[in-house]
mmCIF file of C-alpha atoms in Angstrom:
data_model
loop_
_atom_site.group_PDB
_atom_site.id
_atom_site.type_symbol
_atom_site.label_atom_id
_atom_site.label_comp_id
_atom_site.label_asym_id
_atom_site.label_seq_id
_atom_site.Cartn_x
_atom_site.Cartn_y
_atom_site.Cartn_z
ATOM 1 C CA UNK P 49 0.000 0.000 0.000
ATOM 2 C CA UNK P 50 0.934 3.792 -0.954
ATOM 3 C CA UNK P 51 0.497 6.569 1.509
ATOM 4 C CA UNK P 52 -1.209 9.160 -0.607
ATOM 5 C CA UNK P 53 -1.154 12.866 0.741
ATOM 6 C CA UNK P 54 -4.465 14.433 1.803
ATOM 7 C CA UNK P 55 -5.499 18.109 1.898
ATOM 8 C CA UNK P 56 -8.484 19.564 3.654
ATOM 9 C CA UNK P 57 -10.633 22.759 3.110
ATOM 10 C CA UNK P 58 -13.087 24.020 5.228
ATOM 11 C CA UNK P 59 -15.665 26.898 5.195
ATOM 12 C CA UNK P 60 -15.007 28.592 8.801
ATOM 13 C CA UNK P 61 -18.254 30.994 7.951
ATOM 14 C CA UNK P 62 -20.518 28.494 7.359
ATOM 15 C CA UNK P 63 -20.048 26.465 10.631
ATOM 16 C CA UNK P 64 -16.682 25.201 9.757
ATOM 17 C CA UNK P 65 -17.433 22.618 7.226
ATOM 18 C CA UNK P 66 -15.076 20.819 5.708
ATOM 19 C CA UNK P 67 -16.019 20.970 2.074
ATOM 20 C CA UNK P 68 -13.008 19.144 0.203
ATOM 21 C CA UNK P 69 -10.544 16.370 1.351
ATOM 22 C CA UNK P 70 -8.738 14.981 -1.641
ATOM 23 C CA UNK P 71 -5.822 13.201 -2.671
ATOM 24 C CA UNK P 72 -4.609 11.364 -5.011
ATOM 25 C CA UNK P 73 -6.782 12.911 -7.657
ATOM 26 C CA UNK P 74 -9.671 11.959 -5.790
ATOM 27 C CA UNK P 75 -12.382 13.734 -3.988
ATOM 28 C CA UNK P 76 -13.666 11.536 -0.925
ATOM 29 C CA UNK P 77 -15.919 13.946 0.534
ATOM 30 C CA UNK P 78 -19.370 13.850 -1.434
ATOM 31 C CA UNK P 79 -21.524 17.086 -1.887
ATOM 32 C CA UNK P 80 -24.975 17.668 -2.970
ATOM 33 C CA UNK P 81 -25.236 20.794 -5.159
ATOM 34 C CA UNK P 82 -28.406 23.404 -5.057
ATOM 35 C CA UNK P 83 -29.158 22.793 -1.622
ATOM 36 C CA UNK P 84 -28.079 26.658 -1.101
ATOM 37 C CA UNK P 85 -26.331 25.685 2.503
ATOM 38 C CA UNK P 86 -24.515 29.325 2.134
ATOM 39 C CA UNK P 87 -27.958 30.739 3.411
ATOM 40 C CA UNK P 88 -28.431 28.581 6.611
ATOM 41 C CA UNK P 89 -29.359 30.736 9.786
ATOM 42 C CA UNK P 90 -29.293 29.433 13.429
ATOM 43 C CA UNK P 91 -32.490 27.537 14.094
ATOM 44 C CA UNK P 92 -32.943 26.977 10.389
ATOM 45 C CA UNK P 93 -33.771 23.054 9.732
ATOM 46 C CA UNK P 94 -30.835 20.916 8.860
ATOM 47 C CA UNK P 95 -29.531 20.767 5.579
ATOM 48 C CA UNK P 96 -27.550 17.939 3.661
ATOM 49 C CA UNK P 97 -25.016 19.327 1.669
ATOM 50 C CA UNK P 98 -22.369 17.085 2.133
ATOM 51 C CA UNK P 99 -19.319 17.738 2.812
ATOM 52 C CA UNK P 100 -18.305 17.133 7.039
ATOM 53 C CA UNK P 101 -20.469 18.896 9.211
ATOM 54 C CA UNK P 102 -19.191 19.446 12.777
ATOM 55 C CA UNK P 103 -22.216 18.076 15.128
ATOM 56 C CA UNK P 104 -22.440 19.286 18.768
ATOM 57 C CA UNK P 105 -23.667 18.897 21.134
ATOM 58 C CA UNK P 106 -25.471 15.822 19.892
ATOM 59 C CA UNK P 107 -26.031 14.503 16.118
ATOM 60 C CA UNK P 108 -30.063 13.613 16.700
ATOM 61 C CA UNK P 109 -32.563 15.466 18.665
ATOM 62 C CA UNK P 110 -32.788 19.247 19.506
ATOM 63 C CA UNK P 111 -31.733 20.944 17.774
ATOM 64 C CA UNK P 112 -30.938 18.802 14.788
ATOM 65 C CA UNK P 113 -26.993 18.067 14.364
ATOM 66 C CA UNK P 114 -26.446 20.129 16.729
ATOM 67 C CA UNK P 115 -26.139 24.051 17.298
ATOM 68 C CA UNK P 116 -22.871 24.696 15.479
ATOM 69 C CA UNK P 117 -23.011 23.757 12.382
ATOM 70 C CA UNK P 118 -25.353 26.512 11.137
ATOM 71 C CA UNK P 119 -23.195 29.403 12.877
ATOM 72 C CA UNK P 120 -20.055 31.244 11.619
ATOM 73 C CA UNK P 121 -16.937 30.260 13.001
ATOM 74 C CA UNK P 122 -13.996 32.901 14.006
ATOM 75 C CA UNK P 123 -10.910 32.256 11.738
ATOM 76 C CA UNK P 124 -7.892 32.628 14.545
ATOM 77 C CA UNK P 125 -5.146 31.718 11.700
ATOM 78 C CA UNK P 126 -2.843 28.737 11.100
ATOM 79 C CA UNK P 127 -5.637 26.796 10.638
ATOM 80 C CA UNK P 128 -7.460 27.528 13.395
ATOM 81 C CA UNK P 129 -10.789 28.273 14.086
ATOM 82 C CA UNK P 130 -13.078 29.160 17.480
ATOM 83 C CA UNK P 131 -16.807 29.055 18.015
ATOM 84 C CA UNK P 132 -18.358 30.477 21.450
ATOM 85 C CA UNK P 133 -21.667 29.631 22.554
ATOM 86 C CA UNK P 134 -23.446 30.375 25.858
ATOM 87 C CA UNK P 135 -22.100 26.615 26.989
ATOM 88 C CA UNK P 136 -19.479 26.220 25.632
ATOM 89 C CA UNK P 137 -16.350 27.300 23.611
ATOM 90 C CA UNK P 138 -15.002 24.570 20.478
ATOM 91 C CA UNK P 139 -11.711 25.402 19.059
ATOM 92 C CA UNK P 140 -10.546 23.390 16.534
ATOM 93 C CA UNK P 141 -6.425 23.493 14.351
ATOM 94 C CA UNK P 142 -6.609 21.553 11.095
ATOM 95 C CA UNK P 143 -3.116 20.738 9.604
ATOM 96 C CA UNK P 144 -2.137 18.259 6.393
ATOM 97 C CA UNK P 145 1.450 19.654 5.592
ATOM 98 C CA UNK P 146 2.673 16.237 5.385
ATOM 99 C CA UNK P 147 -0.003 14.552 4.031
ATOM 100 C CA UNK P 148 -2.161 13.146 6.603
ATOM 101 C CA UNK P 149 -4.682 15.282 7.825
ATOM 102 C CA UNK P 150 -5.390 15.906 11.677
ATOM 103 C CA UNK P 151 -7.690 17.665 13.365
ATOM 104 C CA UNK P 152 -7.095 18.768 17.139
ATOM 105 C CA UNK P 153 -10.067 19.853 19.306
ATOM 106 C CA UNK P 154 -10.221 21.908 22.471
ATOM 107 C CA UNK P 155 -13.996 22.234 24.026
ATOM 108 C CA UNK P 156 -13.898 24.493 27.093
ATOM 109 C CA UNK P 157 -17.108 24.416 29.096
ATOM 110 C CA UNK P 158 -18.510 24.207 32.984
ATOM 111 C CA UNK P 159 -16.988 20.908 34.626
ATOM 112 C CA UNK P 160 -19.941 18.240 34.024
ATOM 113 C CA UNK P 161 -20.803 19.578 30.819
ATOM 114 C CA UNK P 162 -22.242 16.707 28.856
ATOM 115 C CA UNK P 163 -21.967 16.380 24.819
ATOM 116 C CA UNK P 164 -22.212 14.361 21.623
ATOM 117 C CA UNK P 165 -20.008 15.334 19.132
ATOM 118 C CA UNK P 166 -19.727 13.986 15.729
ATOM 119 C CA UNK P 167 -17.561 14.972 12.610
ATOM 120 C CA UNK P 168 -20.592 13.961 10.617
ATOM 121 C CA UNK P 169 -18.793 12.927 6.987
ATOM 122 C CA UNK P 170 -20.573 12.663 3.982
ATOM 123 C CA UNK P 171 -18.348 10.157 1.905
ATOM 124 C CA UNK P 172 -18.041 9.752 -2.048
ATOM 125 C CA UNK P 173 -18.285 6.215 -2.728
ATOM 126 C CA UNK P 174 -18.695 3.700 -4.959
ATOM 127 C CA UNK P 175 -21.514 1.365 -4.892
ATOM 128 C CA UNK P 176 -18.511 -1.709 -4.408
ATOM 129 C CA UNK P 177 -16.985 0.101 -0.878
ATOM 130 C CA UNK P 178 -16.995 -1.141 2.280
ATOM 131 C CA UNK P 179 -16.695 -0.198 5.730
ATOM 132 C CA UNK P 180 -13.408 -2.383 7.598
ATOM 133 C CA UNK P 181 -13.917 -2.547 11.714
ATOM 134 C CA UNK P 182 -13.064 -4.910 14.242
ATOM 135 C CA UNK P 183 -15.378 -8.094 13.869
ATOM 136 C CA UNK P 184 -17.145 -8.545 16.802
ATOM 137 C CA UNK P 185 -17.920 -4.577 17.849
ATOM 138 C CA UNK P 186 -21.066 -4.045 19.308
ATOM 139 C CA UNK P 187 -23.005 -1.707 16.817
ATOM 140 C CA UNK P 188 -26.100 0.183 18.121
ATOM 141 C CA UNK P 189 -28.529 -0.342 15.427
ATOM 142 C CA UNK P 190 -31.493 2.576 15.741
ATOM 143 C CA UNK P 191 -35.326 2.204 14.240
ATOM 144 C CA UNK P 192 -35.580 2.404 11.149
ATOM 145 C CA UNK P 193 -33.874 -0.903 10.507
ATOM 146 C CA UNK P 194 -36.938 -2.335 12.261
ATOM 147 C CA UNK P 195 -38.287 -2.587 8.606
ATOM 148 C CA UNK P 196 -35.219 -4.616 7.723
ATOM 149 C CA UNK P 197 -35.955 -7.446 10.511
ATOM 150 C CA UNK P 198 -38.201 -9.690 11.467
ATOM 151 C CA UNK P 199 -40.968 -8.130 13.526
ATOM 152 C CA UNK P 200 -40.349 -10.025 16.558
ATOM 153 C CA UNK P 201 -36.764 -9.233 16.759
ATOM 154 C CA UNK P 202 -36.938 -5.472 17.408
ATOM 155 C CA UNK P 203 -37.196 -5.326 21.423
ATOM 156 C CA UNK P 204 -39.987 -3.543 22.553
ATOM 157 C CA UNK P 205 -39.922 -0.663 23.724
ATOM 158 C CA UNK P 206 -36.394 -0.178 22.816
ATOM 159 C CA UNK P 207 -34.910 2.735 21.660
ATOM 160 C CA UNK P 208 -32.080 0.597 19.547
ATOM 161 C CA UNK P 209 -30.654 -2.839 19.044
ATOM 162 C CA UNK P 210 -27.438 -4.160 20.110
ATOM 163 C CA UNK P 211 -25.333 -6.670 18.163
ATOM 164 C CA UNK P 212 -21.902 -7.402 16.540
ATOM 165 C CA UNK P 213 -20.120 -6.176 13.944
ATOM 166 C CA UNK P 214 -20.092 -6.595 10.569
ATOM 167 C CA UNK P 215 -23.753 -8.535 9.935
ATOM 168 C CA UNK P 216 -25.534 -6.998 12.733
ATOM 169 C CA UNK P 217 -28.704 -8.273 13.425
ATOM 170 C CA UNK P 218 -27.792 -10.472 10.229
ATOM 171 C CA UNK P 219 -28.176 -6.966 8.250
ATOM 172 C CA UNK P 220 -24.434 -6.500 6.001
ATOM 173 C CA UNK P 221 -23.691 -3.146 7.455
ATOM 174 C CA UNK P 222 -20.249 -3.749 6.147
ATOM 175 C CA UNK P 223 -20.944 -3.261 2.418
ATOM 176 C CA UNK P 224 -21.755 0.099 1.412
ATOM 177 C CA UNK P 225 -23.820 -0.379 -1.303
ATOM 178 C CA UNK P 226 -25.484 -0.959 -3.850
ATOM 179 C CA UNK P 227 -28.176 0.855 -3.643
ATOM 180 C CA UNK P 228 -31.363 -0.977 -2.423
ATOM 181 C CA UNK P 229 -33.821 1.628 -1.290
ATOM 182 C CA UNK P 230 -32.702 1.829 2.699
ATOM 183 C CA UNK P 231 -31.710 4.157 4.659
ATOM 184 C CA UNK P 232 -30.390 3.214 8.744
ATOM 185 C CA UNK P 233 -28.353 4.690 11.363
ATOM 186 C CA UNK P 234 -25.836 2.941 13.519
ATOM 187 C CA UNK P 235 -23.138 3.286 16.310
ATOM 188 C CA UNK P 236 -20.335 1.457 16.223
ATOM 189 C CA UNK P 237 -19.665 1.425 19.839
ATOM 190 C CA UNK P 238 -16.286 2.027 21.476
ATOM 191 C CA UNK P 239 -14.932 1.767 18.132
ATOM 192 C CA UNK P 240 -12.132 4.625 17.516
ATOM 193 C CA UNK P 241 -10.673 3.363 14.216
ATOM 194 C CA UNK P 242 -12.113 2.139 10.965
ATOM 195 C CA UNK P 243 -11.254 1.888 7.781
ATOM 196 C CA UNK P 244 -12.954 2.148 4.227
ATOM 197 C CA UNK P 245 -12.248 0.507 1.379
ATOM 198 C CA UNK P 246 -12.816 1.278 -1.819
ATOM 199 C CA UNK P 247 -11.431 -0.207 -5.121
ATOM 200 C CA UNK P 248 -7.727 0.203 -4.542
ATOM 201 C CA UNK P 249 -8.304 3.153 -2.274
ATOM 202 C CA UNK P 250 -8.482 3.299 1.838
ATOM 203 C CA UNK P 251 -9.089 6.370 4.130
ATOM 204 C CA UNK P 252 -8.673 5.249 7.236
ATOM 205 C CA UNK P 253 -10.496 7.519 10.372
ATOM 206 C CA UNK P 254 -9.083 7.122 14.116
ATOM 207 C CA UNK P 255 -10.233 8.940 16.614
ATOM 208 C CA UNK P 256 -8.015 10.050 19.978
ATOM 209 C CA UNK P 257 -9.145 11.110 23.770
ATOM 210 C CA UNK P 258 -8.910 10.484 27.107
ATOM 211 C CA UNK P 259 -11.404 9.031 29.565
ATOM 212 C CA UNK P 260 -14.166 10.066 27.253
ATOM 213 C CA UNK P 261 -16.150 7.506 24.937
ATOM 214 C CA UNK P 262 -14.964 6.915 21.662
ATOM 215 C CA UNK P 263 -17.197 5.184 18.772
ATOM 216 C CA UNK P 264 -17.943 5.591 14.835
ATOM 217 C CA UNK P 265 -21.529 6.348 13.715
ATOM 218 C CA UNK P 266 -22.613 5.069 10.353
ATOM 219 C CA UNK P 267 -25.340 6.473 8.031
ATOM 220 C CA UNK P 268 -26.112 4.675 5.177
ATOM 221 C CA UNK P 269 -28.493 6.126 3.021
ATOM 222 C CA UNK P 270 -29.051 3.744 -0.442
ATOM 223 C CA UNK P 271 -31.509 5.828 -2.192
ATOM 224 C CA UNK P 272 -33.937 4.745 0.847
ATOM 225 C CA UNK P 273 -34.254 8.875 2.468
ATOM 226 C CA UNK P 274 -36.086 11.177 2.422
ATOM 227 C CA UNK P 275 -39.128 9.399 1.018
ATOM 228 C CA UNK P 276 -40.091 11.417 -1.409
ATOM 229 C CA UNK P 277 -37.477 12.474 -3.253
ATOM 230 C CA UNK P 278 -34.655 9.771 -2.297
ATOM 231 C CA UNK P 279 -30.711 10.317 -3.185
ATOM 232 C CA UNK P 280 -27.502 8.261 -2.166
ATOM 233 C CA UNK P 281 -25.271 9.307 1.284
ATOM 234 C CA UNK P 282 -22.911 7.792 3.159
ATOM 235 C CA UNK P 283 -21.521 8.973 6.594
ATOM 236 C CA UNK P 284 -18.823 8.087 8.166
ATOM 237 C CA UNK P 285 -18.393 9.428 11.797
ATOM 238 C CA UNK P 286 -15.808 9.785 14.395
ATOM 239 C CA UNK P 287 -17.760 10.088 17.714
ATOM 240 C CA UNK P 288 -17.353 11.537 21.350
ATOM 241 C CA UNK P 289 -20.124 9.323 22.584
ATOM 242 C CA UNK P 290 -22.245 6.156 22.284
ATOM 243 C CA UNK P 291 -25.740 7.668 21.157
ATOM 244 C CA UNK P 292 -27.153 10.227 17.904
ATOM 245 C CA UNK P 293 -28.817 11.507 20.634
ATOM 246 C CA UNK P 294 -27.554 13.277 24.180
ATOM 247 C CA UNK P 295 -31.364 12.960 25.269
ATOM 248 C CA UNK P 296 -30.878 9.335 25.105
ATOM 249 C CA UNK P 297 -27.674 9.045 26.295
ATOM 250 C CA UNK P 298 -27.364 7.101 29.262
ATOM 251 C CA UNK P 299 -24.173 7.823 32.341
ATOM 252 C CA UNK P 300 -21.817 5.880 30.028
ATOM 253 C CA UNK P 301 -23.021 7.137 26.492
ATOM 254 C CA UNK P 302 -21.904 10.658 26.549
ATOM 255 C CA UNK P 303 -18.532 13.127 26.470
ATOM 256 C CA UNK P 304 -18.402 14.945 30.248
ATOM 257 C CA UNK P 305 -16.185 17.933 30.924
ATOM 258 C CA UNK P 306 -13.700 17.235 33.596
ATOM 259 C CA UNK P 307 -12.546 19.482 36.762
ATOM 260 C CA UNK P 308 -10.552 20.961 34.317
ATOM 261 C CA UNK P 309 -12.918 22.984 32.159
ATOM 262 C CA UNK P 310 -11.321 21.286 29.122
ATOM 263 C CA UNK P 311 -11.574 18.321 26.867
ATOM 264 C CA UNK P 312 -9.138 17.993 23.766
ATOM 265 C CA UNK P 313 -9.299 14.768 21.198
ATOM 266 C CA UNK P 314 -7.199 14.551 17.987
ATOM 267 C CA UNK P 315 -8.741 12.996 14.932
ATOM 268 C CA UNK P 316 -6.898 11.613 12.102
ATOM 269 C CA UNK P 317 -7.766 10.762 8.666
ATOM 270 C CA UNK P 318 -4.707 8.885 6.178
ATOM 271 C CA UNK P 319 -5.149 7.388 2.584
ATOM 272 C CA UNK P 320 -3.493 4.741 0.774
ATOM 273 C CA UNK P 321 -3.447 3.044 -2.365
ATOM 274 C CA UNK P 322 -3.074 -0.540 -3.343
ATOM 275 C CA UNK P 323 -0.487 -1.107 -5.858
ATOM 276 C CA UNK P 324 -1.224 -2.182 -8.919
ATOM 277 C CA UNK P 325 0.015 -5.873 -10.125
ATOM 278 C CA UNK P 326 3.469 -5.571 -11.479
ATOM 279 C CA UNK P 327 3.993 -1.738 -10.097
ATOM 280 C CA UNK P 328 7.472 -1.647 -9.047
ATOM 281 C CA UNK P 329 8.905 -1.574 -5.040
#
């Protein structure tokens, strides 16, 4: 495998979204065109436009992926940018001068404070991809893939269903496609690195923090949402937490603010490239 550089732009005015990450003369992050997302206001309904969208503090619920990604962020230089909120205060340094790109987080709040935070990505992929995680992780499948079972083996009541990684529930979560008309949210739980694969190309995600949860949240839309005018999305996200929602989240399931005032994590995203047969070294 070939390490193949990535570089990352973002849109610090329009609540620091990362609208390209390429390399290797390819474009992993997917975008939808003519949603006009440049016009979002704070309270305004969420609106998929690709790209990653930074969720806090929760993914699910109130409001809707959270309360940042609809506001301006302040550009502090050298790749830096700060958002301040009544709660809270995010700052987040994006670097990829050699090639991998890492993003380091600083959330200063009130010791207790409890968040979700997600770096909701919208991946480009083909219909062949597939999502590479440790066999055997729990994975937090949520309602809508009721549909997909047998009726009698959703537990009542239940806001989700737990089983392992990679055929949950006996439902391929693993393959990314094609497209068959679903759409279903899961949490991979505890799960700080995965990796997906497609064709000869990876981009692998791993996620670093102390003493706070660490999982990867999956969305994968095949054509299946919104009902009435259906389209294609896959997400791929590092997670601070164990739930879409912080309403849901039980003592275990969320991001808390320690004595400190201060919780930092680090994610990193890397690509490679398989050789091709006969390609020399």
């Amino acid at each position: 495998m070939t390490p193949v550089p990535l570089y990352v732009c973002t849109d610090d005015l329009h609540g620091g979204r990362w609208t390209t990450l390429t390399g290797g003369g390819r474009q992993w992050l997917w975008r939808r065109p003519g949603t006009r997302r440049d016009e979002v206001r704070p309270g305004d309904p969420f609106v998929d436009a690709g790209g990653l969208e930074e969720c806090l503090p929760t993914v699910r619920g109130a409001p809707d992926h959270g309360d940042i990604w609809s506001r301006p962020w302040r550009n502090t230089g050298a790749g830096s940018a700060t958002i301040e909120r009544p709660e809270f205060t995010l700052t987040r340094r994006l670097t990829d001068s050699s090639g991998v790109v890492v993003a380091d987080y600083r959330l200063q709040a009130d010791p207790g404070y409890r968040f979700v935070w997600a770096a909701h990505a919208l991946l480009d992929l083909s219909p062949a991809a597939r999502l590479d995680a440790p066999a055997g992780t729990p994975v937090r499948l949520y309602p809508e893939a009721a549909t997909l079972l047998r009726p009698e083996r959703w537990p009542a009541g239940s806001a989700w269903l737990c089983a392992p990684w990679p055929t949950p529930a006996g439902l391929p979560l693993e393959r990314l496609g094609p497209d068959d008309g679903t759409a279903l949210g899961a949490v991979l739980l505890d799960c700080p690195r995965v990796r997906v694969i497609d064709g000869a190309d990876r981009l692998t995600l791993h996620l670093e923090c102390d003493s706070q949860p660490r999982s990867t949240a999956l969305w994968r839309n095949l054509r299946g949402w919104p009902t009435d005018a259906p389209y294609r999305s896959i997400g791929v996200e590092a997670m601070l937490g164990r739930v879409f929602d912080l309403a849901e989240a039980g003592p275990d399931d969320a991001a808390q603010v320690p004595s400190a005032g201060e919780v930092t994590w680090r994610l990193t995203l890397a690509a490679h490239r398989r050789r091709s047969a006969g390609h020399p070294g």
